[in-house]
Short mmCIF file of C-alpha atoms (C1' of nucleotides) in Angstrom, two decimals:
data_model
loop_
_atom_site.label_atom_id
_atom_site.label_comp_id
_atom_site.label_asym_id
_atom_site.label_seq_id
_atom_site.Cartn_x
_atom_site.Cartn_y
_atom_site.Cartn_z
CA MET A 1 -8.41 -19.48 -9.16
CA SER A 2 -6.24 -17.50 -11.56
CA PHE A 3 -3.13 -15.69 -10.41
CA LYS A 4 -3.74 -12.33 -8.72
CA ARG A 5 -1.44 -9.42 -9.50
CA THR A 6 -1.25 -8.08 -5.98
CA ASN A 7 2.27 -8.22 -4.59
CA PRO A 8 4.83 -6.62 -6.97
CA LEU A 9 7.42 -8.86 -5.36
CA ALA A 10 6.03 -11.61 -7.59
CA LEU A 11 6.84 -9.42 -10.58
CA ALA A 12 10.42 -9.05 -9.38
CA VAL A 13 10.69 -12.84 -9.02
CA LEU A 14 9.46 -13.37 -12.58
CA ALA A 15 11.88 -10.72 -13.84
CA LEU A 16 14.84 -12.34 -12.07
CA LEU A 17 13.95 -15.83 -13.26
CA SER A 18 13.67 -14.52 -16.82
CA GLU A 19 17.47 -14.14 -16.65
CA ARG A 20 18.35 -17.49 -15.13
CA PRO A 21 17.07 -20.07 -12.60
CA MET A 22 17.59 -19.18 -8.95
CA HIS A 23 16.63 -20.24 -5.46
CA PRO A 24 14.67 -17.78 -3.28
CA TYR A 25 17.54 -16.59 -1.13
CA GLU A 26 19.58 -15.85 -4.23
CA MET A 27 16.70 -13.75 -5.58
CA ALA A 28 16.74 -11.71 -2.40
CA GLN A 29 20.49 -11.19 -2.64
CA THR A 30 20.31 -10.15 -6.26
CA MET A 31 17.53 -7.68 -5.52
CA ARG A 32 19.69 -6.18 -2.79
CA GLU A 33 22.75 -5.86 -5.01
CA ARG A 34 20.77 -4.09 -7.71
CA HIS A 35 18.99 -1.81 -5.24
CA GLN A 36 15.68 -3.22 -6.44
CA GLU A 37 14.47 -3.33 -2.86
CA GLU A 38 14.31 0.46 -3.09
CA VAL A 39 11.51 0.12 -5.59
CA ILE A 40 9.87 -3.19 -4.68
CA LYS A 41 9.30 -4.08 -1.05
CA LEU A 42 11.30 -7.16 -0.14
CA ASN A 43 10.37 -9.28 2.84
CA TYR A 44 11.61 -12.83 3.40
CA GLY A 45 8.29 -14.18 4.55
CA SER A 46 6.50 -12.67 1.59
CA LEU A 47 9.20 -13.90 -0.80
CA TYR A 48 8.58 -17.55 0.00
CA THR A 49 4.79 -17.06 0.00
CA VAL A 50 4.96 -15.41 -3.40
CA VAL A 51 7.27 -18.04 -4.88
CA GLU A 52 4.95 -20.81 -3.72
CA SER A 53 1.98 -18.97 -5.23
CA LEU A 54 3.75 -18.56 -8.59
CA ARG A 55 4.66 -22.24 -8.53
CA SER A 56 1.10 -23.32 -7.77
CA HIS A 57 -0.07 -21.32 -10.80
CA GLU A 58 2.67 -22.93 -12.90
CA LEU A 59 4.25 -19.61 -13.78
CA ILE A 60 7.50 -21.04 -12.41
CA THR A 61 8.65 -24.63 -11.79
CA ALA A 62 10.79 -26.15 -9.04
CA SER A 63 13.86 -28.24 -9.86
CA ALA A 64 15.14 -29.33 -6.45
CA THR A 65 18.90 -29.77 -6.04
CA ARG A 66 21.22 -30.32 -3.11
CA LYS A 67 24.63 -29.22 -4.33
CA ALA A 68 27.59 -27.02 -3.27
CA GLY A 69 28.95 -28.70 -0.13
CA ASN A 70 26.25 -29.90 2.20
CA ARG A 71 24.28 -26.71 2.61
CA PRO A 72 20.63 -27.21 3.56
CA GLU A 73 18.61 -28.39 0.60
CA ARG A 74 17.85 -25.53 -1.74
CA THR A 75 15.01 -25.42 -4.23
CA VAL A 76 15.92 -23.77 -7.52
CA TYR A 77 13.11 -22.31 -9.62
CA ALA A 78 12.85 -21.55 -13.34
CA ILE A 79 10.31 -19.46 -15.25
CA THR A 80 7.80 -21.20 -17.56
CA GLU A 81 6.37 -20.00 -20.87
CA ALA A 82 3.16 -18.97 -19.13
CA GLY A 83 5.33 -17.13 -16.60
CA THR A 84 7.08 -15.18 -19.32
CA ARG A 85 3.75 -14.17 -20.80
CA GLU A 86 2.47 -13.16 -17.37
CA LEU A 87 5.60 -11.07 -16.78
CA HIS A 88 5.15 -9.08 -19.97
CA ASP A 89 1.38 -8.66 -19.61
CA TRP A 90 1.66 -7.53 -16.02
CA LEU A 91 4.44 -5.12 -16.89
CA ARG A 92 2.41 -3.57 -19.69
CA GLU A 93 -0.57 -3.19 -17.37
CA LEU A 94 1.48 -1.63 -14.59
CA ILE A 95 2.83 1.02 -16.92
CA ALA A 96 -0.23 1.68 -19.07
CA VAL A 97 -2.93 1.86 -16.37
CA PRO A 98 -2.53 4.26 -13.44
CA ALA A 99 -3.49 2.48 -10.24
CA LYS A 100 -5.34 4.00 -7.29
CA GLU A 101 -2.55 4.36 -4.75
CA TYR A 102 -3.82 6.23 -1.67
CA PRO A 103 -0.51 7.91 -0.74
CA ARG A 104 -0.32 8.53 2.98
CA PHE A 105 0.61 12.17 2.55
CA GLU A 106 -2.65 12.88 0.71
CA ALA A 107 -4.55 11.44 3.68
CA GLY A 108 -2.57 13.65 6.03
CA ILE A 109 -2.74 16.88 4.09
CA SER A 110 -6.48 16.47 3.49
CA LEU A 111 -6.95 16.84 7.27
CA VAL A 112 -4.36 19.58 7.81
CA GLY A 113 -7.15 21.98 8.75
CA LEU A 114 -7.48 20.11 12.05
CA LEU A 115 -4.09 21.45 13.12
CA PRO A 116 -3.63 25.07 14.15
CA PRO A 117 -2.03 27.05 11.28
CA ASP A 118 1.33 27.51 12.99
CA ASP A 119 1.62 23.78 13.74
CA ALA A 120 0.69 23.07 10.14
CA LEU A 121 3.36 25.46 8.90
CA THR A 122 5.99 23.76 11.05
CA VAL A 123 5.29 20.25 9.75
CA VAL A 124 4.99 21.37 6.14
CA GLU A 125 8.39 23.04 6.44
CA GLN A 126 9.79 19.88 8.01
CA ARG A 127 8.61 17.82 5.08
CA GLU A 128 9.94 20.40 2.65
CA ARG A 129 13.39 19.98 4.19
CA ALA A 130 13.13 16.17 4.25
CA VAL A 131 12.12 16.02 0.60
CA GLY A 132 14.98 18.38 -0.21
CA GLU A 133 17.42 16.00 1.45
CA GLN A 134 16.01 13.02 -0.44
CA LEU A 135 16.46 14.97 -3.65
CA ALA A 136 20.07 15.78 -2.84
CA ALA A 137 20.83 12.15 -1.97
CA LEU A 138 19.20 10.99 -5.18
CA ALA A 139 21.21 13.50 -7.23
CA VAL A 140 24.44 12.13 -5.76
CA LEU A 141 23.35 8.57 -6.52
CA LEU A 142 22.45 9.43 -10.13
CA GLU A 143 25.82 11.14 -10.56
CA ARG A 144 27.55 7.99 -9.33
CA LEU A 145 25.52 5.65 -11.56
CA ALA A 146 26.11 7.79 -14.64
CA GLY A 147 29.80 7.96 -13.73
CA MET A 148 29.94 4.16 -13.58
CA GLY A 149 28.89 4.12 -17.19
CA LEU A 150 25.49 2.50 -16.54
CA PRO A 151 22.92 3.35 -19.23
CA GLN A 152 20.06 5.64 -18.24
CA LEU A 153 17.56 2.86 -18.93
CA ALA A 154 19.02 0.93 -16.00
CA TRP A 155 17.97 3.62 -13.51
CA ILE A 156 15.02 5.17 -15.29
CA GLU A 157 12.83 4.74 -12.20
CA LEU A 158 15.16 7.03 -10.25
CA ASP A 159 14.80 9.63 -12.94
CA TYR A 160 11.04 9.38 -12.52
CA ARG A 161 11.24 9.61 -8.76
CA MET A 162 13.48 12.65 -9.06
CA ALA A 163 10.86 14.41 -11.17
CA MET A 164 8.14 13.55 -8.66
CA LEU A 165 10.18 14.69 -5.68
CA ARG A 166 10.95 18.01 -7.41
CA ALA A 167 7.26 18.57 -8.00
CA GLU A 168 6.40 17.69 -4.40
CA ARG A 169 9.02 20.08 -3.06
CA ALA A 170 7.77 22.87 -5.27
CA TRP A 171 4.22 22.31 -4.04
CA LEU A 172 5.36 22.26 -0.41
CA THR A 173 7.26 25.50 -0.90
CA TRP A 174 4.16 27.11 -2.36
CA PHE A 175 1.89 25.81 0.42
CA ALA A 176 4.27 26.90 3.19
CA THR A 177 4.37 30.39 1.72
CA ALA A 178 0.59 30.45 1.40
CA ILE A 179 0.18 29.54 5.06
CA ARG A 180 2.73 32.14 6.15
CA ASP A 181 1.11 34.88 4.08
CA GLY A 182 -2.41 33.80 4.93
CA THR A 183 -3.26 33.58 1.24
CA VAL A 184 -4.62 30.02 1.31
CA GLY A 185 -8.37 30.14 0.72
CA GLY A 186 -10.21 29.85 4.04
CA HIS A 187 -7.36 31.18 6.17
CA GLU A 188 -9.43 33.51 8.36
CA HIS A 189 -11.84 30.71 9.25
CA TRP A 190 -8.87 28.41 9.92
CA GLU A 191 -7.31 30.93 12.32
CA GLY A 192 -10.65 31.53 13.98
CA GLN A 193 -11.09 27.82 14.69
CA HIS A 194 -7.92 27.61 16.77
CA ARG A 195 -7.77 29.82 19.84
CA MET B 1 0.74 -3.39 22.78
CA SER B 2 0.45 0.27 21.85
CA PHE B 3 -1.66 1.43 18.92
CA LYS B 4 -0.08 0.99 15.49
CA ARG B 5 -0.48 3.71 12.88
CA THR B 6 -0.99 1.41 9.94
CA ASN B 7 -4.42 1.83 8.37
CA PRO B 8 -5.18 5.52 7.57
CA LEU B 9 -8.86 4.59 7.87
CA ALA B 10 -8.31 4.79 11.63
CA LEU B 11 -7.18 8.39 11.14
CA ALA B 12 -10.36 9.16 9.24
CA VAL B 13 -12.41 7.66 12.07
CA LEU B 14 -10.64 9.81 14.67
CA ALA B 15 -11.12 12.88 12.46
CA LEU B 16 -14.84 12.23 12.06
CA LEU B 17 -15.37 11.56 15.77
CA SER B 18 -13.53 14.79 16.57
CA GLU B 19 -16.61 16.53 15.13
CA ARG B 20 -19.32 14.51 16.87
CA PRO B 21 -20.12 10.97 18.05
CA MET B 22 -21.17 8.54 15.31
CA HIS B 23 -21.82 4.89 14.66
CA PRO B 24 -19.65 3.08 12.08
CA TYR B 25 -22.12 3.08 9.22
CA GLU B 26 -22.63 6.80 9.65
CA MET B 27 -18.87 7.31 9.42
CA ALA B 28 -18.83 5.47 6.11
CA GLN B 29 -21.70 7.56 4.78
CA THR B 30 -20.07 10.80 5.82
CA MET B 31 -16.80 9.78 4.20
CA ARG B 32 -18.69 9.08 0.98
CA GLU B 33 -20.52 12.41 1.01
CA ARG B 34 -17.28 14.32 1.47
CA HIS B 35 -15.42 12.30 -1.16
CA GLN B 36 -12.95 11.26 1.53
CA GLU B 37 -12.96 7.75 0.13
CA GLU B 38 -11.02 9.20 -2.82
CA VAL B 39 -8.11 9.82 -0.48
CA ILE B 40 -8.50 7.16 2.22
CA LYS B 41 -9.44 3.63 1.26
CA LEU B 42 -12.80 2.72 2.77
CA ASN B 43 -13.83 -0.88 3.25
CA TYR B 44 -16.65 -2.01 5.53
CA GLY B 45 -14.80 -4.96 6.93
CA SER B 46 -11.76 -2.84 7.70
CA LEU B 47 -13.92 -0.09 9.18
CA TYR B 48 -15.30 -2.33 11.90
CA THR B 49 -11.88 -3.88 12.55
CA VAL B 50 -10.32 -0.45 12.88
CA VAL B 51 -13.07 0.89 15.14
CA GLU B 52 -12.68 -2.10 17.45
CA SER B 53 -8.92 -1.58 17.54
CA LEU B 54 -9.30 2.11 18.42
CA ARG B 55 -11.78 1.17 21.16
CA SER B 56 -9.46 -1.45 22.62
CA HIS B 57 -6.72 1.17 22.86
CA GLU B 58 -9.20 3.58 24.48
CA LEU B 59 -8.77 6.20 21.79
CA ILE B 60 -12.55 6.06 21.36
CA THR B 61 -15.34 4.82 23.65
CA ALA B 62 -18.60 3.04 22.92
CA SER B 63 -21.93 4.36 24.19
CA ALA B 64 -24.47 1.80 23.00
CA THR B 65 -27.95 3.05 22.11
CA ARG B 66 -31.01 1.55 20.46
CA LYS B 67 -33.05 4.49 19.25
CA ALA B 68 -34.85 5.75 16.10
CA GLY B 69 -37.64 3.23 15.60
CA ASN B 70 -36.53 -0.32 16.13
CA ARG B 71 -33.55 -0.39 13.81
CA PRO B 72 -30.95 -3.02 14.66
CA GLU B 73 -28.96 -1.98 17.68
CA ARG B 74 -26.30 0.55 16.74
CA THR B 75 -23.17 1.31 18.71
CA VAL B 76 -22.26 4.97 18.77
CA TYR B 77 -18.64 5.91 19.44
CA ALA B 78 -17.04 9.08 20.78
CA ILE B 79 -13.42 10.24 20.74
CA THR B 80 -11.45 10.34 24.02
CA GLU B 81 -8.77 12.79 25.13
CA ALA B 82 -6.07 10.26 24.28
CA GLY B 83 -7.75 9.85 20.90
CA THR B 84 -7.60 13.56 20.20
CA ARG B 85 -3.90 13.59 21.06
CA GLU B 86 -3.31 10.57 18.84
CA LEU B 87 -5.16 12.26 15.98
CA HIS B 88 -2.98 15.38 16.12
CA ASP B 89 0.29 13.50 16.61
CA TRP B 90 -0.42 11.10 13.79
CA LEU B 91 -1.43 13.95 11.51
CA ARG B 92 1.78 15.85 12.23
CA GLU B 93 3.83 12.72 11.56
CA LEU B 94 2.04 11.94 8.29
CA ILE B 95 2.77 15.41 6.97
CA ALA B 96 6.25 15.98 8.38
CA VAL B 97 7.86 12.61 7.60
CA PRO B 98 7.83 11.26 4.03
CA ALA B 99 6.94 7.56 4.11
CA LYS B 100 8.36 4.88 1.84
CA GLU B 101 5.47 4.22 -0.48
CA TYR B 102 6.57 1.78 -3.24
CA PRO B 103 4.30 3.15 -6.00
CA ARG B 104 3.38 0.41 -8.45
CA PHE B 105 4.39 2.47 -11.43
CA GLU B 106 7.97 2.72 -10.18
CA ALA B 107 8.11 -1.06 -10.00
CA GLY B 108 6.79 -1.28 -13.55
CA ILE B 109 8.95 1.37 -15.12
CA SER B 110 12.10 -0.01 -13.46
CA LEU B 111 11.63 -3.17 -15.57
CA VAL B 112 10.54 -1.44 -18.78
CA GLY B 113 13.75 -2.65 -20.44
CA LEU B 114 12.24 -6.15 -20.51
CA LEU B 115 9.69 -5.00 -23.09
CA PRO B 116 10.69 -4.33 -26.69
CA PRO B 117 11.05 -0.57 -27.29
CA ASP B 118 7.94 -0.25 -29.46
CA ASP B 119 5.77 -2.05 -26.87
CA ALA B 120 7.24 0.20 -24.21
CA LEU B 121 6.41 3.29 -26.26
CA THR B 122 2.82 2.13 -26.69
CA VAL B 123 2.16 1.63 -22.98
CA VAL B 124 3.93 4.85 -21.98
CA GLU B 125 1.74 6.74 -24.43
CA GLN B 126 -1.33 4.99 -23.04
CA ARG B 127 -0.46 6.12 -19.54
CA GLU B 128 0.26 9.62 -20.76
CA ARG B 129 -3.26 9.79 -22.15
CA ALA B 130 -4.82 8.27 -19.03
CA VAL B 131 -3.03 10.73 -16.76
CA GLY B 132 -4.14 13.54 -19.06
CA GLU B 133 -7.74 12.46 -18.62
CA GLN B 134 -7.39 12.29 -14.84
CA LEU B 135 -6.00 15.81 -14.93
CA ALA B 136 -8.91 17.09 -17.00
CA ALA B 137 -11.45 15.44 -14.69
CA LEU B 138 -9.71 16.90 -11.65
CA ALA B 139 -9.68 20.38 -13.20
CA VAL B 140 -13.44 20.18 -13.73
CA LEU B 141 -13.96 19.03 -10.14
CA LEU B 142 -11.80 21.86 -8.76
CA GLU B 143 -13.74 24.36 -10.84
CA ARG B 144 -17.00 23.04 -9.37
CA LEU B 145 -15.73 23.08 -5.79
CA ALA B 146 -14.40 26.62 -6.13
CA GLY B 147 -17.68 27.64 -7.75
CA MET B 148 -19.60 26.23 -4.77
CA GLY B 149 -17.72 28.67 -2.58
CA LEU B 150 -15.78 26.00 -0.67
CA PRO B 151 -12.49 27.33 0.72
CA GLN B 152 -9.28 26.02 -0.87
CA LEU B 153 -8.25 24.45 2.44
CA ALA B 154 -11.20 22.05 2.11
CA TRP B 155 -9.75 20.48 -1.07
CA ILE B 156 -6.08 21.13 -0.59
CA GLU B 157 -5.26 17.45 -1.23
CA LEU B 158 -6.73 17.76 -4.73
CA ASP B 159 -4.48 20.72 -5.37
CA TYR B 160 -1.54 18.57 -4.35
CA ARG B 161 -2.64 15.67 -6.49
CA MET B 162 -3.05 18.01 -9.45
CA ALA B 163 0.56 19.15 -9.09
CA MET B 164 1.77 15.56 -8.92
CA LEU B 165 -0.26 14.47 -11.94
CA ARG B 166 1.09 17.41 -13.96
CA ALA B 167 4.64 16.39 -13.10
CA GLU B 168 3.97 12.77 -13.98
CA ARG B 169 2.47 13.71 -17.32
CA ALA B 170 5.43 15.94 -18.13
CA TRP B 171 7.82 13.11 -17.32
CA LEU B 172 5.84 10.65 -19.45
CA THR B 173 5.86 13.09 -22.36
CA TRP B 174 9.61 13.41 -22.07
CA PHE B 175 10.17 9.66 -21.81
CA ALA B 176 7.89 8.87 -24.76
CA THR B 177 9.82 11.35 -26.89
CA ALA B 178 13.13 9.90 -25.72
CA ILE B 179 12.04 6.39 -26.75
CA ARG B 180 10.77 7.62 -30.13
CA ASP B 181 13.98 9.54 -30.85
CA GLY B 182 16.21 6.83 -29.43
CA THR B 183 17.85 9.38 -27.13
CA VAL B 184 17.35 7.44 -23.89
CA GLY B 185 20.74 6.24 -22.65
CA GLY B 186 21.25 2.59 -23.61
CA HIS B 187 18.86 2.63 -26.55
CA GLU B 188 21.09 0.72 -28.99
CA HIS B 189 21.57 -2.10 -26.50
CA TRP B 190 17.82 -2.11 -25.81
CA GLU B 191 17.01 -2.46 -29.50
CA GLY B 192 19.64 -5.14 -29.93
CA GLN B 193 18.12 -7.22 -27.12
CA HIS B 194 14.78 -7.56 -28.90
CA ARG B 195 14.86 -9.23 -32.32
"C1'" DA C 1 -52.63 -3.49 2.02
"C1'" DC C 2 -48.90 -5.63 -0.01
"C1'" DC C 3 -44.53 -6.13 -2.49
"C1'" DC C 4 -39.85 -5.56 -3.19
"C1'" DA C 5 -35.97 -2.53 -4.30
"C1'" DT C 6 -33.06 0.10 -1.74
"C1'" DA C 7 -30.96 1.67 2.41
"C1'" DT C 8 -29.21 0.47 6.83
"C1'" DA C 9 -25.86 -1.95 9.73
"C1'" DT C 10 -22.82 -5.50 10.73
"C1'" DT C 11 -20.50 -10.20 10.68
"C1'" DC C 12 -17.29 -13.58 9.37
"C1'" DG C 13 -14.29 -16.82 6.99
"C1'" DG C 14 -10.46 -16.74 4.08
"C1'" DT C 15 -5.94 -15.06 2.69
"C1'" DG C 16 -1.82 -12.66 2.03
"C1'" DC C 17 1.59 -10.39 4.40
"C1'" DC C 18 4.79 -9.61 8.04
"C1'" DG C 19 8.92 -10.18 10.74
"C1'" DA C 20 10.83 -12.62 14.32
"C1'" DG C 21 12.69 -17.05 15.04
"C1'" DT C 22 15.49 -21.29 13.78
"C1'" DA C 23 19.18 -24.00 11.98
"C1'" DT C 24 23.28 -24.65 9.48
"C1'" DT C 25 27.70 -23.22 7.25
"C1'" DT C 26 31.53 -20.36 6.30
"C1'" DG C 27 35.52 -17.72 7.20
"C1'" DG C 28 38.62 -14.97 9.71
"C1'" DG C 29 41.05 -13.89 13.99
"C1'" DA C 30 43.51 -15.40 18.26
"C1'" DT D 1 42.71 -25.52 15.32
"C1'" DC D 2 39.26 -23.66 17.87
"C1'" DC D 3 35.70 -20.23 18.43
"C1'" DC D 4 32.20 -17.21 17.21
"C1'" DA D 5 30.27 -13.57 14.36
"C1'" DA D 6 28.27 -13.15 10.06
"C1'" DA D 7 26.23 -15.15 6.18
"C1'" DT D 8 23.09 -18.51 4.36
"C1'" DA D 9 18.47 -20.45 3.86
"C1'" DC D 10 14.03 -21.04 5.27
"C1'" DT D 11 9.73 -21.58 8.59
"C1'" DC D 12 5.81 -20.35 11.10
"C1'" DG D 13 2.24 -18.20 13.92
"C1'" DG D 14 -0.27 -14.18 14.19
"C1'" DC D 15 -2.96 -10.57 12.47
"C1'" DA D 16 -4.77 -6.93 9.59
"C1'" DC D 17 -7.40 -6.64 5.78
"C1'" DC D 18 -10.77 -7.84 2.42
"C1'" DG D 19 -15.31 -8.27 0.44
"C1'" DA D 20 -19.09 -11.23 0.11
"C1'" DA D 21 -22.87 -12.58 2.79
"C1'" DT D 22 -26.45 -11.70 6.12
"C1'" DA D 23 -30.38 -9.53 8.29
"C1'" DT D 24 -33.63 -6.10 9.09
"C1'" DA D 25 -36.12 -1.64 8.11
"C1'" DT D 26 -38.01 1.81 5.18
"C1'" DG D 27 -40.68 3.79 1.67
"C1'" DG D 28 -42.60 4.29 -2.82
"C1'" DG D 29 -45.43 2.18 -6.31
"C1'" DT D 30 -49.69 -0.35 -7.60
#
DNA sequence: ACCCATATATTCGGTGCCGAGTATTTGGGA
DNA sequence: TCCCAAATACTCGGCACCGAATATATGGGT
C-alpha cells in the first residue's frame, strides 16, 4: 500500500525533518514554539502513529540513540530522498487543488430555517461578535510578528485567515440585517412556520 | 456517556426525522435529492453507525416494520422529544460558536516557503483558476435555484460559500501578484534559498 | 417467461485517530 | 539535600469512521 495523504500532521513532520533530524517529542515542541499547532492539529497519539506510518513507507528513517544523561531511549528520525519528494508533491497538491472540506458552519447555516427567526438572529449575531473578536486578536498578533521583524512569508497563512474571517464577518453582518429587516427570500413562510 | 456532537451526519438525520419518520436508506436518498450531501458528508457505513448511536441515546426511536411487498425488513426511525431539543441546541451551537477547523489549504500555504518561488506561483495560479471555476459553477446553480422559485433561505449555505470563495479568489489573486512582483515580505531570502 | 442491470438496504472488517495514562528526569524552593 | 511540581517522552485501548462487499427485489427489454 502506498502512503495516504490523510493527516496533515504527517506533512508537518516531513517539513520539520527537512530542516534537521529530530525525535517525535522534539517535533511537537518545535511545532508549539512556531505556533504551527494553530494551523495543523497536533495530538501526541496521532504524532507517533504518523511517524511510524512515514517510517514504514520509508519516507523517513530511524537512527536510534540513547544520549544526553540517561533519559529514556529516544528515537531520532531523518527524512529520506523519497520523503523530500513526497513533501514537495504533497505541498503542491494541497495548494493547487481545493479540497472538499465540509465546514461545520455550512452544515449549521443550511438548517437555520429550523430555528425560529428571532433565535436565528440571536445566534448569527453571536457568531458575528465572536468572529470580530478573532479578527481583533489576529490583528494584534500580526502587528507583533511584523514588529519582530519576521518576513510576511513566515506568517502568510495568518494573512489568508484574516482575509477569510473578514469575508465571513461581512456575510454575517449582511445576513443578520436581512433577518432583522425580513428581506431574506422566504421570510414570510419562515415566520409562518414558527408560532 | 452523553451524546457527542461529532459527526454532522447525525444532525442531518435529526433534521430529516423532524419532518417525518424514515428508514436509513430513505434518509440517504432524501439527502441526495436535496443536495445536502454537498454540505454534510454522507457515507453509508457512517449513516448506520450514527443512527444506532442516536437510538442508543434515545434521541430517536425504532419502530420496525416489514411492509411494501416482501422487501428486506426495514427499520423506520422517528425523532423523540429529547431529539428535537438536541437538534435545536446543536444547531444554535454550530452557528453561534466558530469551531477550529484546520482547513487543509492553511496547512499547505503555511509551508509554501519550502517550494521555490516559481513553483509556488504555478500552484497558486492553478488554485486561483480552480476556485474561479467553482465560483462560476455555483453562480449557475444559484441562478437555476432562484429561477425554480425556491426561496433564498433554502440555499442560504450556497450564498455563504459563494462569499467565501470570492474572498479566497481575491486573496489568491493578490498573493500571485505579490510573488510575481517580488513584493511579498521576505522575497529576497526566499529566492536565495532556492538555487 | 426469462435475464440481468439497477435500485434497495444493510453489514462488517480494517484502520487511523484520539486523549488519557504511565514512567522518568530535571530544577527550583524550603 | 530533600521534595515535588513541571517537563520530558512515549504507550495503549477504545471507538468512530470508512467503503467495499453482500443480498435481495424490481422492472424493462427481448
